[in-house]
Amino acid sequence: MTGDANDRSVVRRGRFSGGPADEFVSSLAADERTFAADLAVDRAHVVMLAEQGIVDADTAGAILAALDDVEAAGHAALPAGEDVHEAIETAVVERVGPDGGRMHTARSRNDEVAACIRLRLRTDLLAAVEATLDLRATLSSVAEAEVETVMPGFTHLQPAQPTTVGHWALSYERAVARDTDRLLAAVDRTNASPLGAAAFAGTTFDVDRERVATLLGFDRVLSNAADAVTARDFLLEATAALSTHAVTLSGVAEDLVVFASRGFVEVDDAYASTSSIMPQKVNPDTLELVRAVAGDAAGDLNALLTTLKGLPRAYNRDLQRATGHSWDAVDAVTAATEVTAGAVATADWPADALAAAAGDGFSTATGVADLLAAAGVPFRTAHEVVARAAETADGTPDRETLAAAAEAVLGESLSAYVDAAALEVALDPVESVATRDSPGGPAPSAVADALDRATTGLDEDRTALAERRDTLAAADERLRDAVEVYHA
Ligand code: ARG
């Protein structure tokens, strides 16, 4: 072997050498996910090199044609390599000859890999955002349909106050809306270009970092070259946003599992399974899997935090093992979001059973205390009156029991404070819900107002998603046009 720079074996030696650790070291199989991203990064870089006069137009044309050919052959046809970046370069050199190696002028796999991950992740995150929007639409539909459907509300899993299915559904819509917001923020911080950073210390070539960023639809350039190749905080932020959303989903899932166990909701058969031994069973276990995804995503986030902590500046190979955690999280959480939307959309809320249970456990007690407080009794004293009545009654206390408690605590008759009709309203679950019409409350009027705001927010977020996708589609076209200039 000579020291000829045109000899590819020289280039390859010491990188991916047929040694015993090759399989352990290689990320080529996992890199299938960034195959298309790497081709785009290669194209944008080569176009920029040609535009800057760093590579001549003919060579650029030959490399760009080879990239088309590599794309058509597909990831599975790539030669063996340490990773997709090296394998595509090798495949280009195989087609173009040594001049193909000019593609790697003024860059390193360090800025290359970071660009590829960001490129792919932003698209995957936008799909996750879309799934949250669809789930919000579903929750809002349920809220609209079940705005009057009174159900028991729980704290500590104990009957607490009557509420409505609509209010329950909107409570999750609000949480998912914040999840959407966090995911969009993660998209925007992910969408920055590390290209032109090279290994970490920039390059002697007159590169145009802004041009490459524009061709690839990145919103901006990461200014410091060492930061650009090192930074994986975008993985942390994305995975944290996904984990947070998974926790929201796990709440929806857990509520539905608990409600189903009490006969308060019927989960559609498509989201349930039967028992292999107990013929009568229909288990809402799809939702149990949703609940478990929150654990997986938290594991991915923890793995990332642990892998990234204490790494020195610039590229370290640990980073290769970090990436997969974000792919796992985005795949699992997006799928869980879609499945949750399906389960919620098809669930049945048995109004009669819910209404019958809504008053269980003297769930209207707070409303009775509110009534006394509104009549001038300090709330803490009113609480004491109603608590005393609850202690003596079996279930919801009747008028006499409440009157006796009022006598005992206040030394005055109940009727001095509340009239009989108002007390009936307070004791009735349906009427009691209707009176809780403070902003954000469960009264049908309050839920209807909240629903209007949720619909506006959803429309705004759909626009935000469409804008980002339009920007990326425009960049795809820009890159295609720029490449076209060099095609013979
Ligand atoms: N396979 C690597 C990764 O996924 C790509 C970058 C390798 N760079 C290097 N200097 N070894 O992170």
Coordinates of C-alpha atoms and ligand atoms in Angstrom, one line a residue:
M1 CA 0.0 0.0 0.0
T2 CA 1.3 3.4 -0.9
G3 CA 0.6 6.7 0.8
D4 CA -1.4 7.8 -2.3
A5 CA -4.2 10.0 -1.1
N6 CA -6.4 8.7 -3.9
D7 CA -6.2 5.2 -2.5
R8 CA -9.5 4.6 -0.6
S9 CA -7.9 1.9 1.6
V10 CA -5.9 4.6 3.2
V11 CA -9.0 6.6 3.9
R12 CA -10.7 3.6 5.4
R13 CA -7.8 2.3 7.5
G14 CA -8.4 2.7 11.2
R15 CA -12.0 3.7 10.8
F16 CA -14.0 0.5 9.9
S17 CA -11.4 -2.1 9.4
G18 CA -13.0 -5.5 9.6
G19 CA -11.9 -5.7 13.2
P20 CA -13.7 -7.5 16.1
A21 CA -15.4 -4.4 17.4
D22 CA -16.9 -3.3 14.1
E23 CA -20.4 -4.4 14.9
F24 CA -20.3 -2.9 18.3
V25 CA -18.9 0.4 16.9
S26 CA -21.1 0.7 13.8
S27 CA -24.4 2.6 13.9
L28 CA -25.1 1.9 10.2
A29 CA -28.2 -0.2 10.8
A30 CA -29.8 2.4 13.2
D31 CA -28.7 5.2 10.9
E32 CA -31.3 4.0 8.3
R33 CA -33.5 6.6 10.1
T34 CA -31.2 9.4 8.9
F35 CA -30.4 8.0 5.4
A36 CA -32.6 10.6 3.7
A37 CA -31.4 13.4 6.0
D38 CA -27.7 12.6 5.3
L39 CA -28.4 12.7 1.5
A40 CA -30.0 16.2 2.0
V41 CA -27.1 17.4 4.1
D42 CA -24.6 16.1 1.5
R43 CA -26.5 17.8 -1.3
A44 CA -26.7 21.2 0.5
H45 CA -23.0 21.0 1.4
V46 CA -21.9 20.2 -2.1
V47 CA -24.0 22.9 -3.6
M48 CA -22.5 25.4 -1.2
L49 CA -18.9 24.1 -2.0
A50 CA -19.6 24.7 -5.7
E51 CA -21.2 28.1 -5.2
Q52 CA -18.2 29.2 -3.1
G53 CA -15.8 27.9 -5.7
I54 CA -14.3 25.3 -3.3
V55 CA -15.3 22.4 -5.6
D56 CA -15.7 22.9 -9.4
A57 CA -19.1 22.6 -10.9
D58 CA -18.4 19.4 -12.9
T59 CA -17.2 17.6 -9.8
A60 CA -20.2 18.9 -7.8
G61 CA -22.4 17.6 -10.6
A62 CA -20.8 14.2 -10.6
I63 CA -21.1 13.9 -6.8
L64 CA -24.8 15.1 -6.9
A65 CA -25.6 12.5 -9.6
A66 CA -23.9 9.8 -7.5
L67 CA -26.0 10.9 -4.5
D68 CA -29.2 10.4 -6.6
D69 CA -28.0 7.0 -7.5
V70 CA -27.1 6.1 -3.9
E71 CA -30.6 7.3 -2.9
A72 CA -32.3 5.1 -5.6
A73 CA -30.3 2.1 -4.4
G74 CA -31.4 2.7 -0.9
H75 CA -29.9 2.3 2.6
A76 CA -29.8 -1.5 2.4
A77 CA -27.4 -1.2 -0.6
L78 CA -24.8 0.9 1.2
P79 CA -21.3 -0.6 1.6
A80 CA -20.3 -1.7 5.1
G81 CA -19.2 1.2 7.2
E82 CA -19.0 2.7 10.7
D83 CA -22.1 4.8 10.0
V84 CA -24.3 6.1 7.3
H85 CA -22.1 9.2 6.7
E86 CA -19.1 7.1 6.0
A87 CA -21.0 4.5 4.0
I88 CA -22.6 7.1 1.7
E89 CA -19.3 8.8 1.2
T90 CA -17.8 5.4 0.3
A91 CA -20.7 4.8 -2.1
V92 CA -20.1 8.2 -3.8
V93 CA -16.4 7.5 -4.2
E94 CA -17.2 4.1 -5.7
R95 CA -19.3 5.9 -8.3
V96 CA -17.3 9.1 -8.9
G97 CA -13.8 8.0 -8.2
P98 CA -11.4 9.8 -5.9
D99 CA -13.0 13.2 -6.7
G100 CA -16.0 12.0 -4.8
G101 CA -14.0 12.5 -1.7
R102 CA -14.2 16.2 -2.3
M103 CA -17.7 16.0 -0.8
H104 CA -16.1 15.9 2.6
T105 CA -14.1 19.1 2.2
A106 CA -14.7 21.7 5.0
R107 CA -16.8 19.4 7.1
S108 CA -16.5 16.6 9.6
R109 CA -18.9 13.8 10.5
N110 CA -19.3 15.7 13.8
D111 CA -21.2 18.6 12.2
E112 CA -22.7 16.2 9.7
V113 CA -24.2 13.8 12.2
A114 CA -25.6 16.6 14.4
A115 CA -27.3 18.1 11.3
C116 CA -28.8 14.8 10.2
I117 CA -30.3 14.2 13.7
R118 CA -31.7 17.7 13.8
L119 CA -33.2 17.3 10.3
R120 CA -34.9 14.1 11.0
L121 CA -36.0 14.9 14.6
R122 CA -37.7 18.1 13.6
T123 CA -40.0 16.2 11.2
D124 CA -40.7 13.5 13.7
L125 CA -41.5 16.1 16.4
L126 CA -43.9 17.8 14.0
A127 CA -45.7 14.5 13.6
A128 CA -45.9 14.3 17.4
V129 CA -47.3 17.8 17.4
E130 CA -49.9 16.8 14.9
A131 CA -50.9 13.9 17.1
T132 CA -51.4 16.2 20.1
L133 CA -53.6 18.4 17.9
D134 CA -55.8 15.5 16.9
L135 CA -56.1 14.4 20.5
R136 CA -57.1 17.9 21.5
A137 CA -59.8 17.9 18.8
T138 CA -61.1 14.6 20.0
L139 CA -61.2 15.7 23.7
S140 CA -63.0 18.9 22.6
S141 CA -65.6 16.8 20.7
V142 CA -66.2 14.7 23.8
A143 CA -66.5 17.9 25.8
E144 CA -69.1 19.3 23.4
A145 CA -71.1 16.1 23.3
E146 CA -71.0 15.4 27.0
V147 CA -71.2 19.0 28.3
E148 CA -74.3 18.1 30.3
T149 CA -73.3 14.6 31.3
V150 CA -73.0 14.7 35.0
M151 CA -70.5 12.2 36.6
P152 CA -68.9 11.7 39.9
G153 CA -65.6 13.6 40.4
F154 CA -62.9 12.2 42.5
T155 CA -60.0 13.2 44.7
H156 CA -57.8 10.5 46.2
L157 CA -60.0 8.2 44.1
Q158 CA -62.9 9.0 46.6
P159 CA -66.1 10.6 45.5
A160 CA -65.5 14.4 45.9
Q161 CA -67.9 16.6 43.9
P162 CA -70.2 16.0 40.9
T163 CA -68.7 17.2 37.7
T164 CA -69.3 16.5 34.0
V165 CA -67.7 14.3 31.4
G166 CA -67.2 17.5 29.4
H167 CA -65.3 19.2 32.1
W168 CA -63.1 16.1 32.6
A169 CA -62.3 16.0 28.8
L170 CA -61.4 19.7 28.7
S171 CA -59.2 19.3 31.7
Y172 CA -57.0 17.0 29.6
E173 CA -57.4 19.2 26.5
R174 CA -55.7 22.0 28.4
A175 CA -52.9 19.8 29.6
V176 CA -52.3 18.5 26.0
A177 CA -52.3 22.1 24.7
R178 CA -49.3 22.8 27.0
D179 CA -47.7 19.7 25.7
T180 CA -48.2 20.9 22.1
D181 CA -46.5 24.2 23.1
R182 CA -43.5 22.4 24.6
L183 CA -43.1 20.2 21.6
L184 CA -43.3 23.2 19.2
A185 CA -40.6 25.0 21.3
A186 CA -38.5 21.8 21.0
V187 CA -38.9 21.8 17.2
D188 CA -37.8 25.4 17.0
R189 CA -34.7 24.9 19.2
T190 CA -33.9 21.7 17.2
N191 CA -34.1 23.5 13.9
A192 CA -30.7 25.1 13.9
S193 CA -27.7 24.2 11.7
P194 CA -24.4 22.9 13.0
L195 CA -23.0 22.6 9.5
G196 CA -19.8 24.5 8.8
A197 CA -18.5 23.8 12.3
A198 CA -16.4 20.9 10.9
A199 CA -14.8 18.9 13.7
F200 CA -15.4 21.6 16.3
A201 CA -12.8 24.2 15.3
G202 CA -14.2 25.6 12.1
T203 CA -12.4 25.4 8.7
T204 CA -9.9 27.3 6.6
F205 CA -12.3 27.2 3.7
D206 CA -14.6 30.1 2.9
V207 CA -17.8 28.3 3.7
D208 CA -21.3 29.9 3.7
R209 CA -22.9 28.5 6.7
E210 CA -26.1 30.6 6.2
R211 CA -26.6 29.3 2.7
V212 CA -26.4 25.7 3.8
A213 CA -28.8 26.4 6.6
T214 CA -31.3 28.0 4.2
L215 CA -31.0 25.1 1.7
L216 CA -31.9 22.7 4.5
G217 CA -34.7 24.7 6.1
F218 CA -32.9 25.4 9.3
D219 CA -34.1 28.6 11.0
R220 CA -30.6 29.7 11.9
V221 CA -26.9 28.7 12.3
L222 CA -25.4 27.6 15.6
S223 CA -22.7 30.2 15.9
N224 CA -20.0 28.6 17.9
A225 CA -18.4 25.6 16.1
A226 CA -17.6 23.7 19.3
D227 CA -21.1 24.2 20.7
A228 CA -22.6 23.2 17.3
V229 CA -21.0 19.7 17.3
T230 CA -21.3 19.1 21.0
A231 CA -24.8 20.2 21.8
R232 CA -27.4 17.6 22.4
D233 CA -29.6 19.7 24.6
F234 CA -32.1 19.6 21.7
L235 CA -32.4 15.9 22.3
L236 CA -33.0 16.5 26.0
E237 CA -35.5 19.2 25.4
A238 CA -37.4 17.1 22.8
T239 CA -37.4 14.0 25.0
A240 CA -38.4 15.9 28.1
A241 CA -41.3 17.4 26.2
L242 CA -42.3 14.0 24.9
S243 CA -42.0 12.5 28.4
T244 CA -44.1 15.2 29.9
H245 CA -46.8 14.6 27.3
A246 CA -46.5 10.9 28.0
V247 CA -47.3 11.6 31.6
T248 CA -50.4 13.5 30.5
L249 CA -51.4 10.5 28.4
S250 CA -50.9 8.2 31.3
G251 CA -53.4 10.3 33.3
V252 CA -56.0 10.0 30.6
A253 CA -55.3 6.2 30.4
E254 CA -55.4 5.7 34.1
D255 CA -58.7 7.6 34.4
L256 CA -60.3 5.6 31.7
V257 CA -59.0 2.3 33.3
V258 CA -60.5 3.3 36.7
F259 CA -63.7 4.6 35.2
A260 CA -64.1 1.4 33.2
S261 CA -63.6 -0.6 36.3
R262 CA -66.5 1.2 37.9
G263 CA -68.8 1.1 34.9
F264 CA -68.5 4.8 34.3
V265 CA -67.2 4.4 30.7
E266 CA -67.2 1.7 28.1
V267 CA -64.0 1.5 26.2
D268 CA -64.6 0.3 22.6
D269 CA -63.6 -3.3 21.9
A270 CA -61.0 -2.1 19.5
Y271 CA -59.1 -0.8 22.5
A272 CA -59.8 -3.7 24.8
S273 CA -58.9 -7.4 24.9
T274 CA -60.5 -10.5 26.3
S275 CA -59.0 -12.9 28.8
S276 CA -57.7 -16.2 27.7
I277 CA -59.4 -18.0 30.6
M278 CA -62.1 -15.7 32.0
P279 CA -64.8 -15.6 29.3
Q280 CA -66.7 -12.6 30.7
K281 CA -63.7 -10.3 30.7
V282 CA -63.1 -7.2 28.5
N283 CA -60.0 -5.4 29.6
P284 CA -59.1 -1.9 28.5
D285 CA -55.5 -2.9 28.3
T286 CA -54.6 -0.8 25.3
L287 CA -54.8 2.1 27.8
E288 CA -52.5 0.2 30.2
L289 CA -49.9 0.1 27.4
V290 CA -50.3 3.9 27.0
R291 CA -49.8 4.2 30.7
A292 CA -46.6 2.2 30.4
V293 CA -45.2 4.4 27.5
A294 CA -44.8 7.1 30.1
G295 CA -42.3 4.8 31.8
D296 CA -40.4 4.1 28.6
A297 CA -40.2 7.8 27.8
A298 CA -39.0 8.6 31.3
G299 CA -36.4 5.9 30.9
D300 CA -35.2 7.4 27.6
L301 CA -35.0 10.8 29.2
N302 CA -33.0 9.4 32.1
A303 CA -30.7 7.5 29.8
L304 CA -30.0 10.7 27.8
L305 CA -29.4 12.8 30.9
T306 CA -27.0 10.1 32.3
T307 CA -25.2 9.6 29.0
L308 CA -24.7 13.3 28.3
K309 CA -23.7 14.4 31.8
G310 CA -20.0 15.2 32.3
L311 CA -19.0 14.7 28.6
P312 CA -16.1 16.9 27.6
R313 CA -16.4 19.4 24.9
A314 CA -16.7 18.5 21.2
Y315 CA -17.6 15.1 19.8
N316 CA -17.3 12.0 21.9
R317 CA -18.6 8.7 20.7
D318 CA -21.0 8.4 23.6
L319 CA -23.2 10.7 21.5
Q320 CA -23.9 7.9 19.1
R321 CA -25.7 6.0 21.8
A322 CA -27.7 9.0 22.9
T323 CA -29.5 9.5 19.7
G324 CA -31.6 6.3 19.7
H325 CA -33.3 7.3 23.0
S326 CA -35.0 10.2 21.3
W327 CA -36.1 8.1 18.3
D328 CA -37.6 5.5 20.7
A329 CA -39.4 8.3 22.7
V330 CA -40.8 10.1 19.7
D331 CA -42.0 6.9 18.1
A332 CA -43.6 5.5 21.2
V333 CA -45.2 8.7 22.4
T334 CA -46.6 9.6 19.0
A335 CA -48.2 6.2 18.7
A336 CA -49.5 6.4 22.2
T337 CA -51.1 9.8 21.5
E338 CA -52.8 8.4 18.4
V339 CA -54.1 5.4 20.2
T340 CA -55.4 7.5 23.1
A341 CA -57.3 9.7 20.7
G342 CA -58.9 6.7 19.2
A343 CA -59.8 5.2 22.6
V344 CA -61.3 8.6 23.7
A345 CA -63.2 9.1 20.4
T346 CA -64.9 5.7 20.6
A347 CA -65.6 5.5 24.3
D348 CA -69.2 5.4 25.5
W349 CA -70.3 7.4 28.5
P350 CA -73.4 5.7 30.1
A351 CA -75.2 8.8 31.3
D352 CA -77.7 7.0 33.6
A353 CA -75.0 5.1 35.5
L354 CA -72.9 8.3 35.8
A355 CA -75.9 10.3 37.0
A356 CA -76.8 7.6 39.5
A357 CA -73.3 7.6 40.9
A358 CA -72.8 11.4 40.8
G359 CA -74.3 12.0 44.3
D360 CA -72.5 9.0 46.0
G361 CA -70.6 9.7 49.1
F362 CA -72.4 13.0 49.8
S363 CA -70.6 14.6 46.9
T364 CA -72.7 17.7 47.2
A365 CA -71.5 18.5 50.7
T366 CA -69.2 21.4 49.5
G367 CA -72.2 23.0 47.8
V368 CA -74.2 22.9 51.0
A369 CA -71.3 24.5 52.9
D370 CA -71.0 27.1 50.1
L371 CA -74.7 27.9 50.6
L372 CA -74.3 28.6 54.4
A373 CA -71.1 30.6 53.7
A374 CA -73.0 32.7 51.1
A375 CA -75.6 33.4 53.8
G376 CA -73.0 34.9 56.0
V377 CA -71.6 31.9 58.0
P378 CA -67.8 31.8 58.0
F379 CA -66.8 29.1 55.6
R380 CA -64.8 27.2 58.2
T381 CA -68.0 27.1 60.5
A382 CA -70.2 26.1 57.5
H383 CA -67.7 23.3 56.8
E384 CA -68.1 22.1 60.4
V385 CA -72.0 22.1 60.2
V386 CA -72.0 20.0 57.1
A387 CA -69.2 17.7 58.4
R388 CA -71.3 17.0 61.5
A389 CA -74.4 16.2 59.4
A390 CA -72.3 13.9 57.2
E391 CA -71.0 12.0 60.3
T392 CA -74.5 11.3 61.5
A393 CA -76.1 10.5 58.1
D394 CA -75.8 7.3 56.2
G395 CA -75.1 8.8 52.7
T396 CA -76.4 12.2 51.8
P397 CA -78.0 13.8 54.9
D398 CA -81.6 14.9 54.7
R399 CA -83.0 18.3 55.7
E400 CA -83.6 17.2 59.3
T401 CA -80.1 16.0 59.9
L402 CA -78.6 19.2 58.4
A403 CA -81.0 21.3 60.6
A404 CA -79.9 19.4 63.7
A405 CA -76.2 20.0 62.8
A406 CA -76.9 23.7 62.3
E407 CA -78.6 23.9 65.7
A408 CA -75.7 22.2 67.3
V409 CA -72.9 24.3 65.7
L410 CA -74.6 27.7 65.1
G411 CA -77.2 27.6 67.8
E412 CA -79.7 28.7 65.2
S413 CA -82.1 27.1 62.9
L414 CA -81.0 26.2 59.4
S415 CA -83.9 28.1 57.9
A416 CA -82.4 31.3 59.3
Y417 CA -79.7 31.0 56.6
V418 CA -81.0 28.9 53.7
D419 CA -84.4 28.4 52.2
A420 CA -85.7 25.0 51.3
A421 CA -85.5 25.4 47.5
A422 CA -81.9 26.6 47.6
L423 CA -81.0 23.6 49.7
E424 CA -82.6 21.2 47.3
V425 CA -80.6 22.7 44.5
A426 CA -77.4 22.3 46.5
L427 CA -78.1 18.7 47.3
D428 CA -79.0 17.7 43.8
P429 CA -75.9 16.6 41.8
V430 CA -77.1 18.0 38.4
E431 CA -78.2 21.3 39.8
S432 CA -75.1 21.5 42.0
V433 CA -72.9 21.3 38.9
A434 CA -75.0 23.9 37.1
T435 CA -74.3 26.4 39.9
R436 CA -70.5 26.0 39.7
D437 CA -70.2 28.4 36.8
S438 CA -67.1 30.2 37.8
P439 CA -64.6 30.5 35.0
G440 CA -63.0 27.1 34.5
G441 CA -65.8 25.4 36.4
P442 CA -67.9 22.4 35.3
A443 CA -71.2 24.2 34.8
P444 CA -72.3 23.6 31.2
S445 CA -72.2 27.3 30.5
A446 CA -68.6 27.6 31.8
V447 CA -67.5 24.5 29.8
A448 CA -69.1 26.0 26.7
D449 CA -67.0 29.2 27.2
A450 CA -63.9 27.1 27.8
L451 CA -64.6 25.1 24.7
D452 CA -64.7 28.2 22.5
R453 CA -61.3 29.2 23.8
A454 CA -59.9 25.7 23.3
T455 CA -61.1 25.7 19.7
T456 CA -59.4 29.1 19.0
G457 CA -56.2 27.8 20.6
L458 CA -56.3 24.6 18.5
D459 CA -56.8 26.6 15.3
E460 CA -53.8 28.7 16.2
D461 CA -51.6 25.7 16.8
R462 CA -52.8 24.0 13.6
T463 CA -51.6 27.2 11.8
A464 CA -48.3 27.1 13.7
L465 CA -47.8 23.4 12.5
A466 CA -48.7 24.2 8.9
E467 CA -46.3 27.2 8.9
R468 CA -43.4 25.0 10.0
R469 CA -44.3 22.3 7.5
D470 CA -44.6 24.9 4.7
T471 CA -41.2 26.3 5.5
L472 CA -39.6 22.8 5.3
A473 CA -41.4 22.0 2.1
A474 CA -40.2 25.3 0.6
A475 CA -36.6 24.4 1.6
D476 CA -36.9 21.0 0.0
E477 CA -37.8 22.7 -3.2
R478 CA -35.0 25.3 -2.9
L479 CA -32.5 22.5 -2.4
R480 CA -33.9 20.6 -5.4
D481 CA -33.6 23.7 -7.6
A482 CA -30.1 24.4 -6.3
V483 CA -29.0 20.8 -7.1
E484 CA -30.7 21.0 -10.6
V485 CA -28.1 23.7 -11.6
Y486 CA -25.3 21.1 -11.5
H487 CA -27.2 18.2 -13.2
A488 CA -25.9 17.9 -16.7
Ligands
ARG1 N1 -21.9 7.5 14.1 C1 -21.6 8.7 14.7 C2 -22.8 9.1 15.6 O1 -23.8 8.6 15.3 C3 -21.3 9.8 13.8 C4 -20.1 10.7 14.1 C5 -18.9 10.0 14.2 N2 -17.8 11.0 14.4 C6 -16.6 10.6 14.8 N3 -15.7 11.4 15.0 N4 -16.4 9.3 15.1 O2 -22.7 9.9 16.5

